[in-house]
Each structure stands twice: as C-alpha cells, then as structure tokens.
C-alpha atoms as a printed R data frame, in Angstrom:
    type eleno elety resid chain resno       x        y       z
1   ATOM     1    CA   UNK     A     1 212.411 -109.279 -40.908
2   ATOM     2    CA   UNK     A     2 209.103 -110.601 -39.141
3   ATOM     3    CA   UNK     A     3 206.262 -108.341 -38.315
4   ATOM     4    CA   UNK     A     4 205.770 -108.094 -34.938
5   ATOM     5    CA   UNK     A     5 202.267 -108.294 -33.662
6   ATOM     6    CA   UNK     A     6 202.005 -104.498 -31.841
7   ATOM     7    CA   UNK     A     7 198.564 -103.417 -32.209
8   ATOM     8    CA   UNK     A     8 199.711  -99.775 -33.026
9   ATOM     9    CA   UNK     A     9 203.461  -97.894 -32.899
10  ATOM    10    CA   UNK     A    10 203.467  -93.977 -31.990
11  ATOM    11    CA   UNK     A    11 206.905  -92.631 -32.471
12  ATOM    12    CA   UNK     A    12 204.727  -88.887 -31.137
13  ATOM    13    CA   UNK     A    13 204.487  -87.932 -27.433
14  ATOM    14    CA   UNK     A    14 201.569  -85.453 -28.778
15  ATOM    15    CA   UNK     A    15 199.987  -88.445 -30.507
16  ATOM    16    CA   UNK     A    16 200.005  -90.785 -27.436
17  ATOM    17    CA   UNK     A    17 198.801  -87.582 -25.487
18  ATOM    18    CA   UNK     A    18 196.074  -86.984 -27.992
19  ATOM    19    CA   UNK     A    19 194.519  -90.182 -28.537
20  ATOM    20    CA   UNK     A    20 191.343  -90.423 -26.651
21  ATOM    21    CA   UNK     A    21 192.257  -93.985 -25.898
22  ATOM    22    CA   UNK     A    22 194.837  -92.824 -23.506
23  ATOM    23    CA   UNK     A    23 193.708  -91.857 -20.189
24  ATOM    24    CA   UNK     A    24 196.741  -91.847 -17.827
25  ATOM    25    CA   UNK     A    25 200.540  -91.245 -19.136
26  ATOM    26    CA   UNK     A    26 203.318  -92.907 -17.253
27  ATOM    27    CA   UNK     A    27 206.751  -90.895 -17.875
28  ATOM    28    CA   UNK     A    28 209.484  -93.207 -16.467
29  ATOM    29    CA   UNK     A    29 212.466  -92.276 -18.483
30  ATOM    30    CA   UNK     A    30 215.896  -90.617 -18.227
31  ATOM    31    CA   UNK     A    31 215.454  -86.981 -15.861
32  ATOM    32    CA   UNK     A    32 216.410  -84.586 -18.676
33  ATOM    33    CA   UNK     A    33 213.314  -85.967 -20.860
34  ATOM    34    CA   UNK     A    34 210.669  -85.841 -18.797
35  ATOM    35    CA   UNK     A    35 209.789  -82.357 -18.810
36  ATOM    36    CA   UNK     A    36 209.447  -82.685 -22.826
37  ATOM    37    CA   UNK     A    37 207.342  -85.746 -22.491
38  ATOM    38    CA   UNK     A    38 204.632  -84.377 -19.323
39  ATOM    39    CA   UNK     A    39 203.907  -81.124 -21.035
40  ATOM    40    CA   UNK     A    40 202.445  -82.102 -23.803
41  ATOM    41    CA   UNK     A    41 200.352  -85.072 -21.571
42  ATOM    42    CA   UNK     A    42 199.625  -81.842 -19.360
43  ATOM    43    CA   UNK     A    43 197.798  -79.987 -22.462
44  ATOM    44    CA   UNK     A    44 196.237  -82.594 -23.703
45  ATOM    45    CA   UNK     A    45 194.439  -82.899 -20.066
46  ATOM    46    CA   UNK     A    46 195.594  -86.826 -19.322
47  ATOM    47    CA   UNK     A    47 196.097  -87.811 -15.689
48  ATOM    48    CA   UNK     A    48 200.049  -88.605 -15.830
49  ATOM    49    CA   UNK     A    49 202.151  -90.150 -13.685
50  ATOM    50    CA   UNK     A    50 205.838  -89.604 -13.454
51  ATOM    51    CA   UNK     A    51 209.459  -90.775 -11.491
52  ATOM    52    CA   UNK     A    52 211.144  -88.975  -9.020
53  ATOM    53    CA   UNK     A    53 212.844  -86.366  -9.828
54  ATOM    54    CA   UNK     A    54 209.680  -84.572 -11.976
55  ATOM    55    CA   UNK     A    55 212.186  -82.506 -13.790
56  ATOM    56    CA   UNK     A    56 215.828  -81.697 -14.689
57  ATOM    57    CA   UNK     A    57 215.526  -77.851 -12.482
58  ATOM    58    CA   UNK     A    58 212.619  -75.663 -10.257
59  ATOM    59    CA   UNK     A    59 211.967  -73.744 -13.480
60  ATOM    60    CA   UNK     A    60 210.788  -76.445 -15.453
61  ATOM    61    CA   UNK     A    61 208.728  -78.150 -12.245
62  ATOM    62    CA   UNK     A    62 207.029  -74.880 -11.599
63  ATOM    63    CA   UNK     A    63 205.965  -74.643 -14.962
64  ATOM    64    CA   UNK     A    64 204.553  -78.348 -15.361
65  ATOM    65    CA   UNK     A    65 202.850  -77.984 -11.574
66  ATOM    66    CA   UNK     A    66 201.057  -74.703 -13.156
67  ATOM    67    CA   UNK     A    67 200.141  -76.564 -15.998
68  ATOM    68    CA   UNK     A    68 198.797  -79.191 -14.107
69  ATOM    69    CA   UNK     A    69 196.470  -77.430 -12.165
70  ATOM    70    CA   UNK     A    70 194.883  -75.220 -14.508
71  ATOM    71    CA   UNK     A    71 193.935  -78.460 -16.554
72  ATOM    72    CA   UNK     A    72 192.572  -79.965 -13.327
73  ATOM    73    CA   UNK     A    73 193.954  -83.414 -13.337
74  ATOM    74    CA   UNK     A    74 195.538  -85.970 -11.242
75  ATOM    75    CA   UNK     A    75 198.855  -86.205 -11.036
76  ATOM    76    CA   UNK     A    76 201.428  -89.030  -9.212
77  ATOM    77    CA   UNK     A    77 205.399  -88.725  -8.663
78  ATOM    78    CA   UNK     A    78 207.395  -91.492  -7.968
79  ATOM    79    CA   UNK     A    79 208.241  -91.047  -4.401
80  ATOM    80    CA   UNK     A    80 207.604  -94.415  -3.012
81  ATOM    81    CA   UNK     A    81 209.647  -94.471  -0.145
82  ATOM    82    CA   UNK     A    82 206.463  -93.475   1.489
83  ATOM    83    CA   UNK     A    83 204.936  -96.735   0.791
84  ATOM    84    CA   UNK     A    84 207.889  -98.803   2.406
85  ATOM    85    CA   UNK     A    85 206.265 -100.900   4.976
86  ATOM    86    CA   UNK     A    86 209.061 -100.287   7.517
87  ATOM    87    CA   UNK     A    87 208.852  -96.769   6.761
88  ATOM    88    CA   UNK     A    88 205.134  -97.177   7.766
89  ATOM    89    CA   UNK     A    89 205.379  -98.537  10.927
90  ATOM    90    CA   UNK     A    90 208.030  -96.042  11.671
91  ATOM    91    CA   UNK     A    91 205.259  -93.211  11.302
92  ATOM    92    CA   UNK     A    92 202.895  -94.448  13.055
93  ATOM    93    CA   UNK     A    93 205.575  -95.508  16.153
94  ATOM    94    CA   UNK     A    94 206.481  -92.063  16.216
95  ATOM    95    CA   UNK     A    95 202.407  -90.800  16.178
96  ATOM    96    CA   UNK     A    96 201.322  -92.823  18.602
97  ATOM    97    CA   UNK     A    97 204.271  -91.113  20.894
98  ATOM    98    CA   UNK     A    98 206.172  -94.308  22.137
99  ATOM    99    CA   UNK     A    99 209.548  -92.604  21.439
100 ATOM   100    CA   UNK     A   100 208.339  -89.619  23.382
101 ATOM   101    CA   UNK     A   101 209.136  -86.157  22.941
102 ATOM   102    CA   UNK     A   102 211.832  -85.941  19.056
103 ATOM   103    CA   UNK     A   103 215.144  -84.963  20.109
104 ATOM   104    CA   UNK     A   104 217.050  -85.921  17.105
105 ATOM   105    CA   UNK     A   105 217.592  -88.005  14.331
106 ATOM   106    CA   UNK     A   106 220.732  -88.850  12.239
107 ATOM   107    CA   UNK     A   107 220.347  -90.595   8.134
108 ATOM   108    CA   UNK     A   108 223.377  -92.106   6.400
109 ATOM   109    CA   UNK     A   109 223.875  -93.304   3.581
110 ATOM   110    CA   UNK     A   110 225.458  -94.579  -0.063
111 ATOM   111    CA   UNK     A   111 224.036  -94.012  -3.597
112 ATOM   112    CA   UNK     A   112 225.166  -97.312  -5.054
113 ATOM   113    CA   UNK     A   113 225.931  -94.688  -8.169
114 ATOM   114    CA   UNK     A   114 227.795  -91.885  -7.844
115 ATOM   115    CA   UNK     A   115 230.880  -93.673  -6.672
116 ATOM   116    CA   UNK     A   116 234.053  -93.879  -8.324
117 ATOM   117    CA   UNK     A   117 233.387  -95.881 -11.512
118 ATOM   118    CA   UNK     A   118 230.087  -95.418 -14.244
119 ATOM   119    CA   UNK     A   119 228.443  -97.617 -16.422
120 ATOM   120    CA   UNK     A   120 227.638  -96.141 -19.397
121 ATOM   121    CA   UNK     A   121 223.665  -96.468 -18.918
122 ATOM   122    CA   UNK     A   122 224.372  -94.192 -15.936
123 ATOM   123    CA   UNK     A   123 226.875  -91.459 -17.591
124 ATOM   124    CA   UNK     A   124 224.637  -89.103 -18.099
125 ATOM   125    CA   UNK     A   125 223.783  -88.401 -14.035
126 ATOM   126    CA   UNK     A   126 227.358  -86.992 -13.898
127 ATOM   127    CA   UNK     A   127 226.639  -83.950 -15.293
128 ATOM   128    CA   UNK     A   128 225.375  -81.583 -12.712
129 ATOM   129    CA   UNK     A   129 222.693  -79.635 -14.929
130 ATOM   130    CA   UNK     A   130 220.940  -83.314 -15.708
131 ATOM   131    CA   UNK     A   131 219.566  -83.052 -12.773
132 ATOM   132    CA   UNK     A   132 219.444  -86.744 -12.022
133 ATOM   133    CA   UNK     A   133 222.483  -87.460  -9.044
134 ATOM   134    CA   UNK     A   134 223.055  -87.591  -5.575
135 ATOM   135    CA   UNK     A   135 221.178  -84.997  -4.162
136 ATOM   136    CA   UNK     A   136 218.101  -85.437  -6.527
137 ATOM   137    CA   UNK     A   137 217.308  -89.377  -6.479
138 ATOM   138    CA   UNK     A   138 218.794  -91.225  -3.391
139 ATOM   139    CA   UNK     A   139 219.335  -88.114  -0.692
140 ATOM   140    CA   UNK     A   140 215.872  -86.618  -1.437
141 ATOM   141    CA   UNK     A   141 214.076  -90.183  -2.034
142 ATOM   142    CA   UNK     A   142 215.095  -90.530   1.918
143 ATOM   143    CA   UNK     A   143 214.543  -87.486   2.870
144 ATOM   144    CA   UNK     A   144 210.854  -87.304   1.459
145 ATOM   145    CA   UNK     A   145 210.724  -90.418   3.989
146 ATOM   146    CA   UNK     A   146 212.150  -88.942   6.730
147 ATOM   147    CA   UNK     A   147 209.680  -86.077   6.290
148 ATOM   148    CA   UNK     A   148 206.925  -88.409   5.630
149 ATOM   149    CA   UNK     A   149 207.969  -89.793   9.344
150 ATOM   150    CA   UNK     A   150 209.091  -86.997  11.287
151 ATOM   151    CA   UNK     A   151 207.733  -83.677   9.679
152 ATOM   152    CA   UNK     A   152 209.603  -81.255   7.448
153 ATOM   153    CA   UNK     A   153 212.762  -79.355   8.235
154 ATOM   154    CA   UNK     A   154 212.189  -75.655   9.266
155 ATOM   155    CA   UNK     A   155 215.432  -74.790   7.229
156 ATOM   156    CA   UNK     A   156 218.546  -76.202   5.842
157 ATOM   157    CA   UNK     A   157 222.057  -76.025   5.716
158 ATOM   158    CA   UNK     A   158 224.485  -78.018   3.816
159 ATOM   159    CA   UNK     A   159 227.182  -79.131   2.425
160 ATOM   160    CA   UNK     A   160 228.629  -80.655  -0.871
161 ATOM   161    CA   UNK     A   161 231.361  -81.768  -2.338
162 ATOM   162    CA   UNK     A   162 232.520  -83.125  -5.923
163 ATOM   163    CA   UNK     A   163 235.529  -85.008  -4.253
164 ATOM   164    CA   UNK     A   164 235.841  -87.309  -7.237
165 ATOM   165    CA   UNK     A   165 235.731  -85.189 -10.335
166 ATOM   166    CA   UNK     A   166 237.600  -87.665 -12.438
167 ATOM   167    CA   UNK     A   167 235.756  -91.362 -12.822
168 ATOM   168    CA   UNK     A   168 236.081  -94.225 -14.552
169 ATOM   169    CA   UNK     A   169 233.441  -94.859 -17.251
170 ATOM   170    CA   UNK     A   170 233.344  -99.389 -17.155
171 ATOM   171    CA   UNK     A   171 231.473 -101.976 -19.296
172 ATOM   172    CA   UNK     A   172 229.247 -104.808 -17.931
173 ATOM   173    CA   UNK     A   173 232.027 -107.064 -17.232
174 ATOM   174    CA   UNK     A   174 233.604 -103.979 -15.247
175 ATOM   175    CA   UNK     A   175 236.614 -103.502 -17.634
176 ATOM   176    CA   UNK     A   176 237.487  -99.551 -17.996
177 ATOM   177    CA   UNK     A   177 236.861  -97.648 -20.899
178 ATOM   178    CA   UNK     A   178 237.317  -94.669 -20.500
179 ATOM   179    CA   UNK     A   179 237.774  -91.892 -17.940
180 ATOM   180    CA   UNK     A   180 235.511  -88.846 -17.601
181 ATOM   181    CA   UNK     A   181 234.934  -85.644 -15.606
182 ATOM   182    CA   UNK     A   182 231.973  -84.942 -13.944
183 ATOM   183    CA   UNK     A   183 230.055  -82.071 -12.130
184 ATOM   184    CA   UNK     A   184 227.225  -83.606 -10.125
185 ATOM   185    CA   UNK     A   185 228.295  -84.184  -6.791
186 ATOM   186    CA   UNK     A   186 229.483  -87.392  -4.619
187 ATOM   187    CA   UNK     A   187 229.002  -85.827  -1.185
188 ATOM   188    CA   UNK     A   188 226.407  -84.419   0.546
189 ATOM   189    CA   UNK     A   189 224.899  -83.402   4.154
190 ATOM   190    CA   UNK     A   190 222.295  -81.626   4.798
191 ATOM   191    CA   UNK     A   191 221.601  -80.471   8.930
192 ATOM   192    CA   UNK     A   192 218.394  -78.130  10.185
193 ATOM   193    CA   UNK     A   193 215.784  -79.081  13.220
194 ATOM   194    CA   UNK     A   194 212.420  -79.673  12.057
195 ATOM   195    CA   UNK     A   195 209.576  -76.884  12.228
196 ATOM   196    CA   UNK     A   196 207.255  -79.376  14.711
197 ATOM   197    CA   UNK     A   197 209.292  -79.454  17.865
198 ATOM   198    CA   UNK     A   198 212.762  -78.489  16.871
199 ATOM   199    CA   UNK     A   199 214.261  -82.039  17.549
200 ATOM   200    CA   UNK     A   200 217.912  -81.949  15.398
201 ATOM   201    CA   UNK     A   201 218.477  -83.679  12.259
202 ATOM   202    CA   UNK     A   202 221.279  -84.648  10.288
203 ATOM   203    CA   UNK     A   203 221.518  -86.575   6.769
204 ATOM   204    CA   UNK     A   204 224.574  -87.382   4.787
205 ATOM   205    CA   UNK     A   205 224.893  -89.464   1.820
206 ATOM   206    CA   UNK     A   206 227.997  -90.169  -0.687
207 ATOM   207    CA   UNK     A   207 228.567  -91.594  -3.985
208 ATOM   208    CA   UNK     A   208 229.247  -95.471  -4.353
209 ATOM   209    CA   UNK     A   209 229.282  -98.520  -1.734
210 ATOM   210    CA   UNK     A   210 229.910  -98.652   1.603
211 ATOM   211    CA   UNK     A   211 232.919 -100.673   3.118
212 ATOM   212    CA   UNK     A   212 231.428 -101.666   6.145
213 ATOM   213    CA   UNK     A   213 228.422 -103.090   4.335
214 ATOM   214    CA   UNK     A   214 226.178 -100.738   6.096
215 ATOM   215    CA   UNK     A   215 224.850  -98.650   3.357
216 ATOM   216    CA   UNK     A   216 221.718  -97.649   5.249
217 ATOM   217    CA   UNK     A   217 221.119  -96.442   8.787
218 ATOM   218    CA   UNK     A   218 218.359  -93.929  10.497
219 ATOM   219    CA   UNK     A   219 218.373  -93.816  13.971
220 ATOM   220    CA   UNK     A   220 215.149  -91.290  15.475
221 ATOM   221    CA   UNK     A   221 215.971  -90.364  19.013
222 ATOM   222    CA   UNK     A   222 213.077  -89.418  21.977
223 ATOM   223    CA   UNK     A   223 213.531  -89.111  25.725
224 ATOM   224    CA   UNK     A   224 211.477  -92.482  25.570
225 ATOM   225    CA   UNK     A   225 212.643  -94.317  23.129
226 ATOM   226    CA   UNK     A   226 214.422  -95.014  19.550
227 ATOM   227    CA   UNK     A   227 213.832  -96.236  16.203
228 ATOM   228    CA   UNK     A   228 216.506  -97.739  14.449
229 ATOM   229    CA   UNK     A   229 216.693  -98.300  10.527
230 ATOM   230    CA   UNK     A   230 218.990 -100.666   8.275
231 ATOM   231    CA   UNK     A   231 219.020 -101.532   5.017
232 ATOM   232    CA   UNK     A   232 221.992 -103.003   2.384
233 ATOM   233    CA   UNK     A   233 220.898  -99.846  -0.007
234 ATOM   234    CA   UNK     A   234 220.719  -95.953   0.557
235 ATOM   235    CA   UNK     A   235 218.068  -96.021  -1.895
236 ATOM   236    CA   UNK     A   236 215.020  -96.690   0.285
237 ATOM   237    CA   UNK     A   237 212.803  -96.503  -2.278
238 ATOM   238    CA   UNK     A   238 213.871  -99.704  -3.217
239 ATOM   239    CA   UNK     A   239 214.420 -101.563  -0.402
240 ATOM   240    CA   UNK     A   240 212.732 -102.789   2.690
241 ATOM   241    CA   UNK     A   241 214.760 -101.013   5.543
242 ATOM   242    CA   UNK     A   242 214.658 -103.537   8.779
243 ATOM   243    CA   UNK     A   243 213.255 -101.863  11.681
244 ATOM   244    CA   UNK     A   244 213.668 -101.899  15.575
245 ATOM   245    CA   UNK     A   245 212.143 -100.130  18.364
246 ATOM   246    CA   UNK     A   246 214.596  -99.308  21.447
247 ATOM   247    CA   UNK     A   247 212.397  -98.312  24.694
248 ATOM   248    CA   UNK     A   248 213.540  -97.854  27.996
249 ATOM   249    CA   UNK     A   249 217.615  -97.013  29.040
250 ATOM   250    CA   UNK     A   250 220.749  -98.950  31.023
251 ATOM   251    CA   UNK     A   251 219.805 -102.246  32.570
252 ATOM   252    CA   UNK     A   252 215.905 -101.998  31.917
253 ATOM   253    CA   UNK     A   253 216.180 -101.577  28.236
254 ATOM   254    CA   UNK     A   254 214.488 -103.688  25.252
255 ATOM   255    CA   UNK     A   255 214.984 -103.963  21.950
256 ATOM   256    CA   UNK     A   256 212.268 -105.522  19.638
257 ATOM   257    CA   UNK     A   257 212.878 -106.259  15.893
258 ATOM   258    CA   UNK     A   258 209.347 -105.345  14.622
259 ATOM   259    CA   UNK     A   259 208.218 -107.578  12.062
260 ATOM   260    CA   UNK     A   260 205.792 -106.043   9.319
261 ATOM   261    CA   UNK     A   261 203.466 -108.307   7.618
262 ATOM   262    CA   UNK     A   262 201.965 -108.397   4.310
263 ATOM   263    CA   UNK     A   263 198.433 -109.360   4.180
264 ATOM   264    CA   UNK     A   264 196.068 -110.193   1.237
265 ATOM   265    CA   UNK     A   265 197.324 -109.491  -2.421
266 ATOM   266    CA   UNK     A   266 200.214 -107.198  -0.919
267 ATOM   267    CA   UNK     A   267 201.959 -110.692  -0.618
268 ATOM   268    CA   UNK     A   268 201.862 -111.113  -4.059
269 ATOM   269    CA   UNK     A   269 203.473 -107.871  -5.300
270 ATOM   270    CA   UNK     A   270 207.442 -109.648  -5.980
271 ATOM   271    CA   UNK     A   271 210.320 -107.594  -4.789
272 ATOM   272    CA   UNK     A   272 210.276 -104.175  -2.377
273 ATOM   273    CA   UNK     A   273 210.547 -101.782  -4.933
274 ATOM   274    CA   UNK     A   274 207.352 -103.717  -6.773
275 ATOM   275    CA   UNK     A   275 205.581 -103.251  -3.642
276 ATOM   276    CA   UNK     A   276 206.360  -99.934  -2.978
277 ATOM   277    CA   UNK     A   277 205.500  -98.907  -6.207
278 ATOM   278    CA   UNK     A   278 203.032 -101.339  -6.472
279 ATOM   279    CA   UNK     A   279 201.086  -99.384  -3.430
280 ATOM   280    CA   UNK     A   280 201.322  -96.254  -4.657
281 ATOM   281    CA   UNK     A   281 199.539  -97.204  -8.030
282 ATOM   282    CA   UNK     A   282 196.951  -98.923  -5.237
283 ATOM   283    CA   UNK     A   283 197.016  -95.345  -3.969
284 ATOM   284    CA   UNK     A   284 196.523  -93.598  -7.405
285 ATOM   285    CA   UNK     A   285 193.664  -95.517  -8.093
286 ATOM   286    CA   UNK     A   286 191.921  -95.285  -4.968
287 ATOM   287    CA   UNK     A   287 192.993  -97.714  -2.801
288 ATOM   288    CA   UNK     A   288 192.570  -95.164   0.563
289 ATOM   289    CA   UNK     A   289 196.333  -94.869  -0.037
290 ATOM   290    CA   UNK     A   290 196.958  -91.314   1.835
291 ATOM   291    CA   UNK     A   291 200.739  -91.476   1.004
292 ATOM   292    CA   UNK     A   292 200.066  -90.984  -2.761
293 ATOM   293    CA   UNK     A   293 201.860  -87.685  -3.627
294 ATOM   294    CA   UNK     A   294 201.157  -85.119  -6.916
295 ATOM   295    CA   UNK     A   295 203.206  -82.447  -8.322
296 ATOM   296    CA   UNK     A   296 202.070  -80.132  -5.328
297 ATOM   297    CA   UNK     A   297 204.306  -82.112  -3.188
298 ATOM   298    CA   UNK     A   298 206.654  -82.866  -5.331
299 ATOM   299    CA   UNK     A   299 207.244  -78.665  -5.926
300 ATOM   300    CA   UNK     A   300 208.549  -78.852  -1.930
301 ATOM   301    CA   UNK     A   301 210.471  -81.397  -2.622
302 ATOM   302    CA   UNK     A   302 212.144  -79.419  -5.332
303 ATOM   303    CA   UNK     A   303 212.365  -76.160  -3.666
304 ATOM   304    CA   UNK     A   304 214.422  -78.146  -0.508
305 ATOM   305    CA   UNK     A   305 216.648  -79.280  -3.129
306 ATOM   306    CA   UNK     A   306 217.031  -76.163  -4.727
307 ATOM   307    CA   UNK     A   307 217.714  -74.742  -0.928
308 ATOM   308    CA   UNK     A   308 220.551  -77.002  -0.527
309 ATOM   309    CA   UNK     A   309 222.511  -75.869  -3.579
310 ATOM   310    CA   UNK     A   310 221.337  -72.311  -2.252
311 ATOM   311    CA   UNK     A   311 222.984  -72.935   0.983
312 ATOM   312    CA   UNK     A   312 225.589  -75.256   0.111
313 ATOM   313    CA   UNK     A   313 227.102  -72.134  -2.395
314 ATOM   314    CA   UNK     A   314 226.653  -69.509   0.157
315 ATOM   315    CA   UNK     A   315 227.201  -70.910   3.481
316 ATOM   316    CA   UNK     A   316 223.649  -69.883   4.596
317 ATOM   317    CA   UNK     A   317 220.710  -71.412   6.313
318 ATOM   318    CA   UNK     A   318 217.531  -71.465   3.740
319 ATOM   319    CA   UNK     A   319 214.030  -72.701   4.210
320 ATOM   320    CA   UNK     A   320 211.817  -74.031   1.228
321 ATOM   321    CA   UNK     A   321 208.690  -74.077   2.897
C-alpha cells in the first residue's frame, strides 16, 4: 500500500487541541460528537468554530458556553442563514420601515430529511435524543433567520407530531433495506407574537418533500407593505430564497422582484451555501461581518428549542428569553 504524502496524522482530539500549531478548531461532524470534540478545544483555549446545532441537549451547550467564556476565546456556530443575501435585504426592507408597522408573518416549510424514507448516512437523526432532526437543523436554521429579520418571539407555543414512526431505511439507488422506528419528529409548528411590536407569527415545517414543489415560503405582513420569500429547499441555510417586495393594495399595487447582487470576490464564492458560509468565515475573521454569531447566541437558540419540546409536552406557552 503507498504512503500517502500527509504531513502529520492525529487520531487525538486532545492532540490536535494541544498542538500549538493549531489556532482555530472547526467541529463539523455528526450532532452527537460534537460536544466530545469542542471541550477539549475549549480547555486547551483554541478559538473553535462549530455547525449548527452546537450540541446533542441544553445541558451539554450550557456547559461548553461556560467553558468558553472563562477561557476567553472566540467562538462561531454555523448559523448561516444570517448571511443569505435575500435574507439580508429582507432586514434591512423591514428597518428602513417600507412594510410599515409588523402585523404578521407566516414560515413554511419541508426538511428534505425527515420524510418517509432514510438513507443510511442520515439514520442516526431519527432518534430523538441525537439531537440532530426537524426541530434542531431546518426549523431553527429558519427561525434564527426569521429572528435575525424580524426580532425574537416573546414566547412560544407549539406543536409536534411523530406521524411517521415507521420509515423506510433505502440505499443510493433508492432500493429499501430495511424498515426502522424512529422518535425524532416529522411535524412541527411553532406560533407566539414577537416581543418588539407584537405582530403574529406562525412557522411550520414537516419531514420530506413537498408536492407542490414549494418547499419554501415566508410571507412578512405590514399595513404598508409585504415581503415575500421562496425557495426549492426549507433549509435556508443552504439556499438563496428569491425575494419580492409587495407595496401598496387593490388596483394601485406593485410587486418588484428585488434582485441582490454580488460584488467583488463574493462572486467568486460557488454555490449559496459556499457563500453563506463563506461570509460568515469573512465575518469570523474580521470582515465587519455583524451577523457572525458565538455560543452566546447560539445558548438562545437552544433554550427556544428546548421551549418548544417544553410547550409542545404540556400544552403551555414558554418564553426562552
């Protein structure tokens, strides 16, 4: 067998978090690892960087945000909706007050995953403690962006369901092998009105594909004016939502698609998740990238999820913030 030409192989986390070579450590692996792999790159004192969600439960992200700030370093999660050029333009349409005063605003949408078949790569999500499934990656990755746009909810109330607790496990050619239970859930709303004005929101996402082809819609509602929001993924972290701007009502009404450009080296980042994720490392490195979020934010993020499963089990309102 051929040597390969590596300069150095660490099988270790504490090694790679030890080595004074090492100055920032990137975690982007499977949700039930990560908290095992960021402590140790928390002790050691290393700037680290890791994907949304930051950990498998609140426990465990309470613990690694404690960690993080009595070692006094920078930290990054992978919440890059906020960097979504669409997503953008949406926040600063809504600051400048075109729409006029919020009255509501209603988010659907489909988690590609969490449908009724598996592949095996993605098993693992179906088992509710993981903590890596419909609530955690594609509700709360648009949610963070709905709160990025609008503000933050001043409670929640929702509710879930498991409504396909049998599933088909397939292989890359989509042939079944196997069928499997799972825990995590494949449907989800979540309602409240948000603490800044009270306008009315409403989110629901399930498992799988849509059959309409509309996997992604947001629609923000003012007495002015609306923004609508489509995209061919509910994951919009990964893709570029398109984006219109509604003004006026009946017979004097106007609808403009706004266009978003990409200037400069943007242009060359390939792909909208690259560019997301692109500008947030921009961000992390000091690019005047505001959006950039740490494990402070990512602890709300966390405690609204942990409020849904609060309020989803006993039919209550809950706040997080």
């Amino acid at each position: 067998m051929p040597k390969l030409a590596f300069p150095c192989v660490i099988e270790d986390m504490r090694t790679i978090a030890n080595d004074p070579n090492v100055d920032i450590v990137a975690v982007s692996v499977k949700v039930p690892e990560h908290y095992a792999l960021v402590k140790p790159a928390l002790e050691a004192g290393k700037d680290v960087f890791v994907e949304w969600p930051l950990a498998r439960n609140l426990p465990e992200v309470e613990e690694l945000v404690a960690l993080a700030k009595a070692k006094g370093v920078r930290t990054m999660v992978g919440l890059q909706a906020r960097q979504s050029p669409p997503v953008v333009k949406a926040r600063e349409i809504v600051k400048s007050g075109k729409l006029g005063t919020l009255l509501n605003s209603t988010m659907y949408g489909h988690g590609m995953m969490f449908g009724p078949q598996s592949t095996e790569s993605h098993a693992y999500g179906l088992e509710l403690e993981v903590g890596g499934n419909l609530v955690s990656v594609p509700l709360t990755h648009a949610v963070d962006a709905l709160a990025f746009v609008l503000g933050e909810f001043e409670s929640v109330t929702a509710t879930l369901g498991n409504l396909r607790p049998v599933i088909s496990i397939i292989d890359a050619q989509g042939k079944e092998l196997r069928k499997v239970k799972k825990t995590a859930h494949d449907q989800v709303s979540v309602t409240g009105a948000l603490a800044d004005g009270g306008a009315v929101v409403n989110v629901t996402y399930s498992g799988g594909f849509s059959r309409t082809g509309r996997d992604f819609h947001w629609e923000v509602n003012g007495t002015e004016g609306s923004l609508v929001l489509e995209g061919s993924s509910g994951h919009l972290q990964m893709f570029h939502p398109t984006l219109k701007l509604i003004l006026g009502d009946g017979e004097t009404k106007t609808v403009e698609e706004v266009e978003v450009e990409l200037e400069g080296r943007d242009r060359t980042l390939k792909g909208d998740f690259g560019y997301n994720v692109g500008k947030a490392w921009d961000g992390f490195a000091g690019a005047n990238n505001a959006s950039v979020v740490g494990f402070d934010h990512a602890l709300v993020r966390h405690r609204m999820i942990d409020a849904i499963y609060r309020s989803a089990e006993k039919g209550t309102r809950e706040k997080y913030i």
